[in-house]
Amino acid sequence: AQSVAQPEDQVNVAEGNPLTVKCTYSVSGNPYLFWYVQYPNRGLQFLLKYITGDNLVKGSYGFEAEFNKSQTSFHLKKPSALVSDSALYFCAVRDNAGNNRKLIWGLGTSLAVNP
Amino acid sequence: KAGVTQTPRYLIKTRGQQVTLSCSPISGHRSVSWYQQTPGQGLQFLFEYFSETQRNKGNFPGRFSGRQFSNSRSEMNVSTLELGDSALYLCASSSEWGWSEAEVTDTQYFGPGTRLTVL
């Protein structure tokens, strides 16, 4: 069965430091991976996705994510964190096996960037 | 292009009542998905519609229902509300639906959500 894990409920980082938000997945077929961000009282905003090809995916607001097939991971990264990056981050996966198109979501990681 | 819109943004109901939430997708998008978001459970998939047909359904009781209109706008209905139905209900739209790689990897764009409080 498909699953997504975000092993950290909360990540704290100082402004200007690099940040990483972790995501691991389990699928039967080829994984298609997504990252979204949610600011308070808002819907989810799309950041980036991995379909195939280059393992490093660049997205919105300076974020990037690295796909690692052997470790079944898709960690979100940013070289220099901003206070305004403080939000809830969600990883999601869908695969190309079976007949289920549902996006499977992690429980989210709360990122706090301290000034 | 205007984004996904959801109405109302906030709703307060009492147990036993019913509620209807509305979602207008991005212009040109024909697929609409609904999710329930709660602090402990994260995003739980409710259903997905395309061309006025429900294509996929999550593990929710029959009190939760939905529909999609010919203009791709969608509504979801919750009958006989329970306290546990208090949540943020999110609607997401995408351009197509299908099994090709392009369709399976199509991005979902979310609305701001409807915050439902059941007293």
Short mmCIF file of C-alpha atoms in Angstrom, two decimals:
data_model
loop_
_atom_site.label_atom_id
_atom_site.label_comp_id
_atom_site.label_asym_id
_atom_site.label_seq_id
_atom_site.Cartn_x
_atom_site.Cartn_y
_atom_site.Cartn_z
CA ALA A 1 0.00 0.00 0.00
CA GLN A 2 1.08 3.55 -0.64
CA SER A 3 2.27 5.56 2.34
CA VAL A 4 4.12 8.75 3.14
CA ALA A 5 6.00 9.55 6.32
CA GLN A 6 7.18 12.92 7.54
CA PRO A 7 9.24 11.81 10.51
CA GLU A 8 9.51 15.23 12.15
CA ASP A 9 6.42 16.98 13.51
CA GLN A 10 8.40 20.19 13.90
CA VAL A 11 11.62 21.61 12.54
CA ASN A 12 13.30 24.68 14.00
CA VAL A 13 15.97 26.58 12.12
CA ALA A 14 17.62 29.98 12.45
CA GLU A 15 17.06 32.54 9.73
CA GLY A 16 19.79 32.35 7.12
CA ASN A 17 20.61 28.73 7.85
CA PRO A 18 19.82 25.91 5.43
CA LEU A 19 16.63 23.97 6.10
CA THR A 20 15.57 20.40 5.39
CA VAL A 21 12.10 18.93 5.78
CA LYS A 22 12.13 15.16 5.46
CA CYS A 23 9.78 12.88 3.57
CA THR A 24 9.94 9.15 2.91
CA TYR A 25 7.49 7.15 0.85
CA SER A 26 6.39 3.65 -0.03
CA VAL A 27 4.73 2.81 -3.34
CA SER A 28 4.37 -0.19 -5.61
CA GLY A 29 5.19 1.46 -8.91
CA ASN A 30 7.05 4.58 -9.94
CA PRO A 31 6.53 7.39 -7.45
CA TYR A 32 5.25 10.83 -8.29
CA LEU A 33 6.04 13.13 -5.39
CA PHE A 34 4.71 16.55 -4.41
CA TRP A 35 5.46 19.20 -1.81
CA TYR A 36 2.92 21.75 -0.63
CA VAL A 37 3.05 24.52 1.95
CA GLN A 38 0.21 25.80 4.10
CA TYR A 39 0.23 29.17 5.83
CA PRO A 40 -2.14 29.78 8.77
CA ASN A 41 -5.80 29.90 7.78
CA ARG A 42 -4.94 29.29 4.14
CA GLY A 43 -5.22 26.44 1.68
CA LEU A 44 -2.25 24.48 0.43
CA GLN A 45 0.12 26.03 -2.07
CA PHE A 46 2.03 23.88 -4.54
CA LEU A 47 5.83 24.09 -4.25
CA LEU A 48 7.24 21.44 -6.57
CA LYS A 49 6.90 17.92 -7.87
CA TYR A 50 9.05 15.04 -9.06
CA ILE A 51 7.91 13.03 -12.05
CA THR A 52 11.04 11.57 -13.61
CA GLY A 53 14.52 12.59 -14.69
CA ASP A 54 16.81 14.86 -12.70
CA ASN A 55 16.77 13.93 -9.03
CA LEU A 56 17.03 17.57 -7.94
CA VAL A 57 13.79 19.43 -8.49
CA LYS A 58 13.59 23.20 -8.18
CA GLY A 59 10.37 24.86 -7.14
CA SER A 60 8.77 28.04 -5.91
CA TYR A 61 10.19 30.50 -3.36
CA GLY A 62 13.73 29.10 -3.63
CA PHE A 63 12.79 25.60 -2.47
CA GLU A 64 14.19 22.44 -4.00
CA ALA A 65 13.81 18.75 -3.29
CA GLU A 66 16.05 15.79 -3.83
CA PHE A 67 14.61 12.48 -4.96
CA ASN A 68 16.54 9.45 -3.70
CA LYS A 69 15.19 6.19 -5.04
CA SER A 70 17.39 3.90 -2.97
CA GLN A 71 16.39 5.62 0.25
CA THR A 72 12.80 6.20 -0.94
CA SER A 73 13.07 9.80 0.16
CA PHE A 74 12.11 13.19 -1.20
CA HIS A 75 13.46 15.78 1.23
CA LEU A 76 12.60 19.44 0.81
CA LYS A 77 15.49 21.89 1.11
CA LYS A 78 16.30 25.57 1.00
CA PRO A 79 19.82 27.00 1.21
CA SER A 80 18.90 30.00 3.36
CA ALA A 81 15.71 30.06 5.45
CA LEU A 82 13.52 33.13 5.87
CA VAL A 83 11.21 33.91 8.78
CA SER A 84 8.41 34.02 6.21
CA ASP A 85 9.06 30.33 5.40
CA SER A 86 7.51 29.44 8.76
CA ALA A 87 4.50 27.29 7.84
CA LEU A 88 3.19 23.74 7.64
CA TYR A 89 4.74 21.58 4.91
CA PHE A 90 3.11 18.53 3.36
CA CYS A 91 4.60 15.78 1.24
CA ALA A 92 2.34 13.66 -0.98
CA VAL A 93 2.80 10.69 -3.30
CA ARG A 94 0.94 8.97 -6.07
CA ASP A 95 2.21 6.00 -8.07
CA ASN A 96 1.51 4.51 -11.46
CA ALA A 97 0.63 1.03 -10.24
CA GLY A 98 -2.84 -0.31 -9.73
CA ASN A 99 -6.00 1.65 -10.29
CA ASN A 100 -5.83 4.10 -7.42
CA ARG A 101 -5.27 7.74 -8.28
CA LYS A 102 -5.49 9.01 -4.73
CA LEU A 103 -2.81 11.34 -3.53
CA ILE A 104 -1.46 9.98 -0.25
CA TRP A 105 -0.43 12.69 2.20
CA GLY A 106 2.02 12.90 5.04
CA LEU A 107 0.81 14.39 8.32
CA GLY A 108 2.79 17.54 7.82
CA THR A 109 5.86 19.16 9.34
CA SER A 110 5.66 22.50 11.07
CA LEU A 111 8.65 24.65 10.17
CA ALA A 112 9.61 27.49 12.50
CA VAL A 113 12.30 29.87 11.31
CA ASN A 114 13.65 31.96 14.16
CA PRO A 115 14.99 35.48 13.55
CA LYS B 1 -6.46 33.34 -13.78
CA ALA B 2 -8.49 33.34 -10.63
CA GLY B 3 -7.67 30.58 -8.21
CA VAL B 4 -9.92 27.99 -6.64
CA THR B 5 -12.68 29.62 -4.65
CA GLN B 6 -14.64 28.09 -1.81
CA THR B 7 -17.74 29.37 -0.10
CA PRO B 8 -18.48 29.98 2.64
CA ARG B 9 -15.11 30.48 4.33
CA TYR B 10 -16.48 29.89 7.81
CA LEU B 11 -19.52 28.01 9.01
CA ILE B 12 -20.93 27.21 12.43
CA LYS B 13 -23.56 24.51 12.73
CA THR B 14 -25.05 22.40 15.46
CA ARG B 15 -25.15 18.64 15.73
CA GLY B 16 -27.78 17.02 13.54
CA GLN B 17 -27.90 19.81 10.99
CA GLN B 18 -26.70 19.48 7.44
CA VAL B 19 -24.32 21.66 5.49
CA THR B 20 -23.43 22.31 1.85
CA LEU B 21 -20.03 23.60 0.81
CA SER B 22 -19.24 24.98 -2.61
CA CYS B 23 -16.10 24.96 -4.74
CA SER B 24 -15.37 26.72 -8.02
CA PRO B 25 -12.27 25.36 -9.75
CA ILE B 26 -9.72 27.30 -11.72
CA SER B 27 -11.15 28.24 -15.09
CA GLY B 28 -10.57 25.37 -17.51
CA HIS B 29 -9.97 22.80 -14.80
CA ARG B 30 -12.35 19.88 -14.98
CA SER B 31 -11.32 17.75 -12.01
CA VAL B 32 -12.22 18.58 -8.42
CA SER B 33 -11.11 16.78 -5.27
CA TRP B 34 -12.28 17.30 -1.70
CA TYR B 35 -10.28 16.78 1.48
CA GLN B 36 -10.96 17.02 5.18
CA GLN B 37 -8.12 18.45 7.25
CA THR B 38 -7.92 18.01 11.00
CA PRO B 39 -4.91 18.53 13.28
CA GLY B 40 -4.57 14.89 14.24
CA GLN B 41 -5.43 13.19 10.95
CA GLY B 42 -3.85 15.48 8.38
CA LEU B 43 -5.48 15.55 4.95
CA GLN B 44 -8.06 12.86 4.42
CA PHE B 45 -9.36 12.32 0.90
CA LEU B 46 -13.13 12.56 0.53
CA PHE B 47 -13.89 12.26 -3.18
CA GLU B 48 -12.81 13.23 -6.66
CA TYR B 49 -15.05 14.35 -9.53
CA PHE B 50 -14.50 14.68 -13.23
CA SER B 51 -17.09 15.33 -15.92
CA GLU B 52 -19.89 15.32 -13.34
CA THR B 53 -18.98 11.77 -12.25
CA GLN B 54 -17.46 10.65 -9.00
CA ARG B 55 -14.22 8.92 -9.96
CA ASN B 56 -12.84 8.09 -6.56
CA LYS B 57 -14.05 8.02 -2.99
CA GLY B 58 -12.34 7.97 0.37
CA ASN B 59 -13.31 6.10 3.51
CA PHE B 60 -16.00 8.38 4.85
CA PRO B 61 -19.54 7.48 5.89
CA GLY B 62 -22.48 7.99 3.58
CA ARG B 63 -23.33 11.22 5.38
CA PHE B 64 -20.68 12.79 3.19
CA SER B 65 -21.73 13.25 -0.40
CA GLY B 66 -20.83 15.43 -3.31
CA ARG B 67 -21.62 16.32 -6.85
CA GLN B 68 -20.18 18.18 -9.78
CA PHE B 69 -22.02 20.38 -12.23
CA SER B 70 -21.57 20.77 -15.95
CA ASN B 71 -19.50 23.94 -15.40
CA SER B 72 -17.12 21.87 -13.18
CA ARG B 73 -18.23 23.62 -10.00
CA SER B 74 -18.64 21.16 -7.17
CA GLU B 75 -20.54 20.92 -3.91
CA MET B 76 -20.18 18.64 -0.98
CA ASN B 77 -22.87 17.94 1.56
CA VAL B 78 -22.62 16.60 5.07
CA SER B 79 -25.85 15.48 6.67
CA THR B 80 -26.58 14.83 10.32
CA LEU B 81 -23.51 16.68 11.49
CA GLU B 82 -21.42 15.29 14.33
CA LEU B 83 -18.95 17.07 16.56
CA GLY B 84 -16.14 15.15 14.86
CA ASP B 85 -17.00 16.72 11.52
CA SER B 86 -15.45 19.98 12.70
CA ALA B 87 -12.56 20.51 10.30
CA LEU B 88 -11.15 22.53 7.47
CA TYR B 89 -12.63 21.27 4.20
CA LEU B 90 -10.37 21.82 1.24
CA CYS B 91 -11.19 21.69 -2.43
CA ALA B 92 -8.52 21.20 -5.10
CA SER B 93 -8.78 21.43 -8.85
CA SER B 94 -6.66 20.03 -11.64
CA SER B 95 -7.00 20.29 -15.37
CA GLU B 96 -7.72 16.72 -16.34
CA TRP B 97 -8.34 13.23 -15.01
CA GLY B 98 -7.02 9.95 -16.30
CA TRP B 99 -4.30 7.35 -16.22
CA SER B 100 -1.62 8.77 -18.46
CA GLU B 101 1.55 10.00 -16.79
CA ALA B 102 0.61 13.58 -17.59
CA GLU B 103 -2.79 13.14 -15.97
CA VAL B 104 -1.54 11.22 -12.94
CA THR B 105 1.15 13.81 -12.28
CA ASP B 106 -1.13 16.78 -12.87
CA THR B 107 -0.84 19.33 -10.07
CA GLN B 108 -3.76 19.95 -7.75
CA TYR B 109 -4.38 23.57 -6.81
CA PHE B 110 -6.15 24.23 -3.55
CA GLY B 111 -8.72 26.72 -2.45
CA PRO B 112 -8.55 28.54 0.91
CA GLY B 113 -10.90 26.05 2.53
CA THR B 114 -14.12 26.20 4.51
CA ARG B 115 -13.71 26.07 8.27
CA LEU B 116 -16.67 24.11 9.65
CA THR B 117 -17.36 24.17 13.36
CA VAL B 118 -20.00 21.83 14.75
CA LEU B 119 -21.35 22.72 18.20
#
